[in-house]
Coordinates of C-alpha atoms in Angstrom, one line a residue:
M13 CA -87.2 -20.9 -26.4
S14 CA -87.0 -21.2 -22.6
E15 CA -85.2 -18.7 -20.4
A16 CA -82.5 -21.2 -19.6
A17 CA -81.7 -21.7 -23.2
K18 CA -81.4 -18.1 -24.1
P19 CA -77.9 -16.8 -24.5
S20 CA -76.7 -14.7 -21.7
D21 CA -76.1 -11.0 -22.2
D22 CA -73.4 -11.0 -19.5
P23 CA -70.2 -9.6 -21.1
R24 CA -68.1 -11.7 -18.7
N25 CA -69.0 -14.8 -20.8
D26 CA -66.9 -13.3 -23.7
A27 CA -63.7 -13.1 -21.6
P28 CA -60.9 -15.6 -22.5
S29 CA -60.8 -18.7 -20.4
D30 CA -57.1 -18.4 -19.5
E31 CA -56.5 -15.9 -16.7
I32 CA -53.6 -13.5 -16.8
Q33 CA -51.4 -14.2 -13.8
Y34 CA -49.1 -11.8 -12.1
R35 CA -45.5 -13.0 -11.7
S36 CA -43.4 -11.3 -9.1
L37 CA -40.0 -9.9 -10.0
S38 CA -37.1 -11.9 -8.6
M39 CA -35.0 -9.7 -6.3
L40 CA -32.0 -12.0 -7.0
A41 CA -32.3 -11.2 -10.7
V42 CA -32.2 -7.5 -9.9
L43 CA -29.3 -7.9 -7.6
G44 CA -27.4 -9.9 -10.2
L45 CA -27.9 -7.1 -12.7
I46 CA -26.7 -4.5 -10.3
L47 CA -23.6 -6.6 -9.4
G48 CA -23.0 -7.1 -13.1
L49 CA -22.8 -3.4 -13.6
F50 CA -20.6 -3.0 -10.6
S51 CA -18.3 -5.6 -12.1
L52 CA -16.5 -2.7 -13.9
L53 CA -14.8 -2.1 -10.6
A54 CA -12.7 -5.2 -11.3
L55 CA -10.7 -3.1 -13.8
V56 CA -9.4 -1.0 -10.9
S57 CA -7.7 -3.7 -8.8
P58 CA -7.4 -7.5 -8.7
V59 CA -8.8 -7.2 -5.2
L60 CA -12.2 -6.3 -6.8
W61 CA -12.2 -9.4 -9.0
V62 CA -14.6 -10.8 -6.4
V63 CA -17.4 -8.5 -7.6
P64 CA -17.9 -10.2 -11.0
L65 CA -17.6 -13.6 -9.3
V66 CA -20.3 -12.8 -6.9
A67 CA -22.4 -11.4 -9.7
I68 CA -22.1 -14.6 -11.6
V69 CA -23.1 -16.7 -8.6
V70 CA -26.1 -14.5 -7.9
S71 CA -27.3 -14.4 -11.5
V72 CA -27.0 -18.2 -12.0
T73 CA -28.9 -18.7 -8.7
A74 CA -31.6 -16.3 -9.8
L75 CA -32.0 -18.1 -13.2
R76 CA -32.3 -21.5 -11.5
R77 CA -34.9 -20.3 -9.1
I78 CA -36.9 -18.5 -11.8
K79 CA -36.8 -21.7 -13.9
N80 CA -38.2 -23.8 -11.0
D81 CA -40.8 -21.2 -9.9
A82 CA -43.4 -20.2 -12.5
E83 CA -44.6 -17.3 -10.4
R84 CA -41.2 -15.6 -10.6
S85 CA -40.0 -13.3 -13.4
G86 CA -36.7 -11.5 -14.2
G87 CA -34.9 -14.1 -16.3
R88 CA -33.7 -11.5 -18.8
L89 CA -32.3 -9.3 -16.0
A90 CA -30.4 -12.2 -14.5
T91 CA -29.1 -13.1 -18.0
I92 CA -27.9 -9.6 -18.7
G93 CA -26.2 -9.4 -15.3
L94 CA -24.5 -12.8 -15.9
L95 CA -23.2 -11.7 -19.4
I96 CA -21.9 -8.4 -18.1
A97 CA -20.1 -10.1 -15.2
V98 CA -18.5 -12.8 -17.3
C99 CA -17.3 -10.3 -20.0
V100 CA -16.0 -7.7 -17.5
G101 CA -14.4 -10.4 -15.4
L102 CA -12.5 -11.8 -18.4
W103 CA -11.6 -8.3 -19.5
A104 CA -10.3 -7.4 -16.0
V105 CA -8.1 -10.5 -15.8
S106 CA -6.6 -10.1 -19.3
Y107 CA -6.1 -6.4 -18.8
H108 CA -4.3 -7.0 -15.5
F109 CA -1.8 -9.6 -16.8
S110 CA -1.1 -7.7 -20.1
R111 CA -0.5 -4.5 -18.1
E112 CA 1.8 -6.4 -15.7
W113 CA 3.8 -7.8 -18.6
Y114 CA 4.1 -4.4 -20.2
L115 CA 5.2 -2.6 -17.0
F116 CA 7.8 -5.2 -16.1
H117 CA 9.0 -5.4 -19.8
T118 CA 9.5 -1.6 -19.9
A119 CA 11.0 -1.5 -16.4
K120 CA 13.6 -4.2 -17.3
R121 CA 14.5 -2.3 -20.5
F122 CA 15.1 0.9 -18.5
A123 CA 17.1 -1.0 -15.8
D124 CA 19.2 -2.8 -18.4
Q125 CA 20.1 0.6 -20.0
W126 CA 20.8 2.1 -16.6
L127 CA 23.2 -0.8 -15.6
E128 CA 25.0 -0.4 -18.9
V129 CA 25.6 3.3 -18.1
V130 CA 26.9 2.4 -14.6
Q131 CA 29.2 -0.3 -16.0
S132 CA 30.6 2.3 -18.5
G133 CA 31.6 4.5 -15.6
N134 CA 29.2 7.4 -16.5
L135 CA 28.0 7.7 -12.9
Q136 CA 26.8 11.3 -13.3
E137 CA 24.5 10.3 -16.1
A138 CA 23.4 7.2 -14.1
H139 CA 22.7 9.4 -11.1
Q140 CA 20.5 11.6 -13.3
L141 CA 18.2 8.6 -13.9
H142 CA 17.9 8.2 -10.2
L143 CA 16.5 11.7 -9.8
P144 CA 12.8 12.7 -10.4
Y145 CA 12.3 13.7 -14.0
L146 CA 11.7 17.4 -13.4
D147 CA 15.0 17.6 -11.3
R148 CA 17.2 16.2 -14.1
F149 CA 19.8 18.3 -15.9
N150 CA 19.2 17.4 -19.5
D151 CA 22.3 18.8 -21.2
K152 CA 24.7 15.8 -21.1
S153 CA 27.5 17.9 -22.5
K154 CA 27.6 20.1 -19.4
L155 CA 27.1 17.4 -16.7
D156 CA 30.6 17.7 -15.4
E157 CA 30.3 21.4 -15.1
Y158 CA 26.9 21.1 -13.4
Y159 CA 28.0 18.5 -10.8
D160 CA 31.2 20.5 -10.1
S161 CA 29.2 23.7 -9.4
V162 CA 26.6 22.1 -7.1
V163 CA 28.3 20.5 -4.1
E164 CA 25.0 18.9 -2.8
I165 CA 24.6 17.0 -6.1
E166 CA 28.2 15.8 -6.1
D167 CA 27.7 14.5 -2.6
S168 CA 24.5 12.8 -3.6
V169 CA 26.3 10.9 -6.3
T170 CA 29.0 9.8 -3.9
E171 CA 26.5 8.7 -1.3
F172 CA 24.4 6.8 -3.8
F173 CA 27.2 4.8 -5.5
D174 CA 29.3 4.2 -2.4
A175 CA 26.5 2.3 -0.8
K176 CA 26.3 -1.5 -1.2
P177 CA 25.6 -3.3 -3.4
L178 CA 26.3 -0.6 -6.0
S179 CA 29.8 -0.1 -4.8
E180 CA 30.5 -3.8 -5.2
F181 CA 28.8 -3.9 -8.6
I182 CA 31.0 -1.1 -9.9
K183 CA 34.1 -2.8 -8.5
H184 CA 33.4 -6.2 -10.1
A185 CA 31.2 -5.4 -13.1
D186 CA 34.1 -5.7 -15.6
Q187 CA 35.1 -9.1 -14.2
G188 CA 31.9 -11.0 -14.3
E189 CA 28.6 -11.7 -16.1
L190 CA 25.4 -9.9 -15.2
R191 CA 22.1 -11.6 -15.7
Y192 CA 18.5 -10.7 -15.1
A193 CA 17.0 -13.1 -12.4
G194 CA 13.3 -12.1 -12.6
R195 CA 10.7 -9.9 -11.2
K196 CA 10.2 -9.4 -7.4
D197 CA 7.3 -7.1 -6.6
H198 CA 4.9 -4.5 -8.0
T199 CA 3.0 -2.0 -5.8
T200 CA 1.1 1.2 -6.6
F201 CA 0.8 4.4 -4.7
G202 CA -1.5 7.0 -6.2
M203 CA -0.4 7.4 -9.8
S204 CA 3.0 5.8 -9.2
H205 CA 4.0 2.3 -9.9
F206 CA 6.9 0.7 -8.0
L207 CA 8.5 -2.4 -9.5
T208 CA 11.4 -4.4 -8.2
L209 CA 13.7 -6.5 -10.4
K210 CA 16.4 -8.9 -9.4
Y211 CA 19.8 -9.0 -11.0
I212 CA 22.8 -11.3 -10.3
L213 CA 26.4 -10.5 -11.0
A214 CA 28.6 -13.6 -11.2
Y215 CA 32.3 -13.0 -11.1
E216 CA 35.6 -14.6 -10.0
D217 CA 37.5 -13.1 -7.0
N218 CA 39.4 -15.8 -5.1
G219 CA 36.7 -18.2 -6.2
P220 CA 33.2 -17.9 -7.7
N221 CA 31.1 -15.2 -6.2
E222 CA 27.6 -13.8 -6.8
L223 CA 26.3 -10.3 -6.0
V224 CA 22.5 -10.3 -5.8
M225 CA 20.8 -6.9 -6.3
N226 CA 17.2 -5.8 -6.1
I227 CA 16.6 -2.7 -8.2
Q228 CA 13.4 -0.8 -7.5
L229 CA 12.1 1.5 -10.2
E230 CA 9.4 4.1 -10.1
R231 CA 7.0 4.9 -13.0
I232 CA 5.3 8.2 -12.5
L233 CA 3.1 10.4 -14.5
N234 CA 4.4 13.8 -15.5
Y235 CA 1.3 16.0 -15.4
S236 CA 2.9 18.8 -17.5
D237 CA 3.1 16.7 -20.7
G238 CA 0.9 13.7 -19.8
R239 CA 3.7 11.2 -20.2
H240 CA 5.1 8.5 -17.9
Y241 CA 8.8 8.4 -16.9
W242 CA 10.9 5.9 -15.1
R243 CA 13.6 6.4 -12.5
I244 CA 15.8 4.2 -10.4
E245 CA 14.6 4.7 -6.8
H246 CA 17.1 2.5 -5.0
V247 CA 19.3 -0.6 -5.2
T248 CA 19.4 -3.0 -2.3
P249 CA 21.3 -6.2 -1.7
E250 CA 19.6 -9.6 -1.2
G251 CA 21.7 -11.6 1.1
G252 CA 24.6 -9.4 0.5
L253 CA 27.7 -10.8 -1.1
N254 CA 27.1 -14.6 -1.6
I255 CA 30.4 -16.5 -1.7
L256 CA 29.8 -19.7 -3.5
Q257 CA 33.3 -21.2 -2.9
S258 CA 35.7 -20.1 -0.2
N259 CA 39.4 -20.8 -0.1

């Protein structure tokens, strides 16, 4: 056998013919995963809903580039980032609107009960619901005695209910029909929520009249027992006394 026909002893001849190629990691895929994890911030405020949206855009862009470039890897990272962003984004939106519904629902229930107390003429009891929870006098049977003994509290009642539109509401509440006219606003400050509801009292007084009131309520956390409490912060007019028909 000739030298050329002899099998080679070089071990390189036993290596597989397909070479293992290095594929660089897509930085967009990594960024998409990071943004997907940061999408949890969307649960804090609607302003941060932009985070999962950006994560979705970045992750989809990364997947497209990886598909069109065989030298790029990171498809799994981009997919994970995309799934997290979509799930958290949907969670944040549903959580926000369900919480909004709950807060306005409970605020309206509290405001309705408060207005009933005012209409019944129990102004001292109604004033208690205007005070912070820890400042309230909880023994209703001794409210008269309490208010008579503390001049500042009695003056506070007079000042609160003599101001418009509450003074007009107390004057005409028995003559008309009160209706809820919808939600106005919702803001937060620290652990407190401030919600504004609109009410309209329609009554007859030398013609049809409407008294429009905006009632702002505060929902605050009581750290001593971990529970939330409502209070009527203030009542303001909207356009004052609206006379629909004049003589």
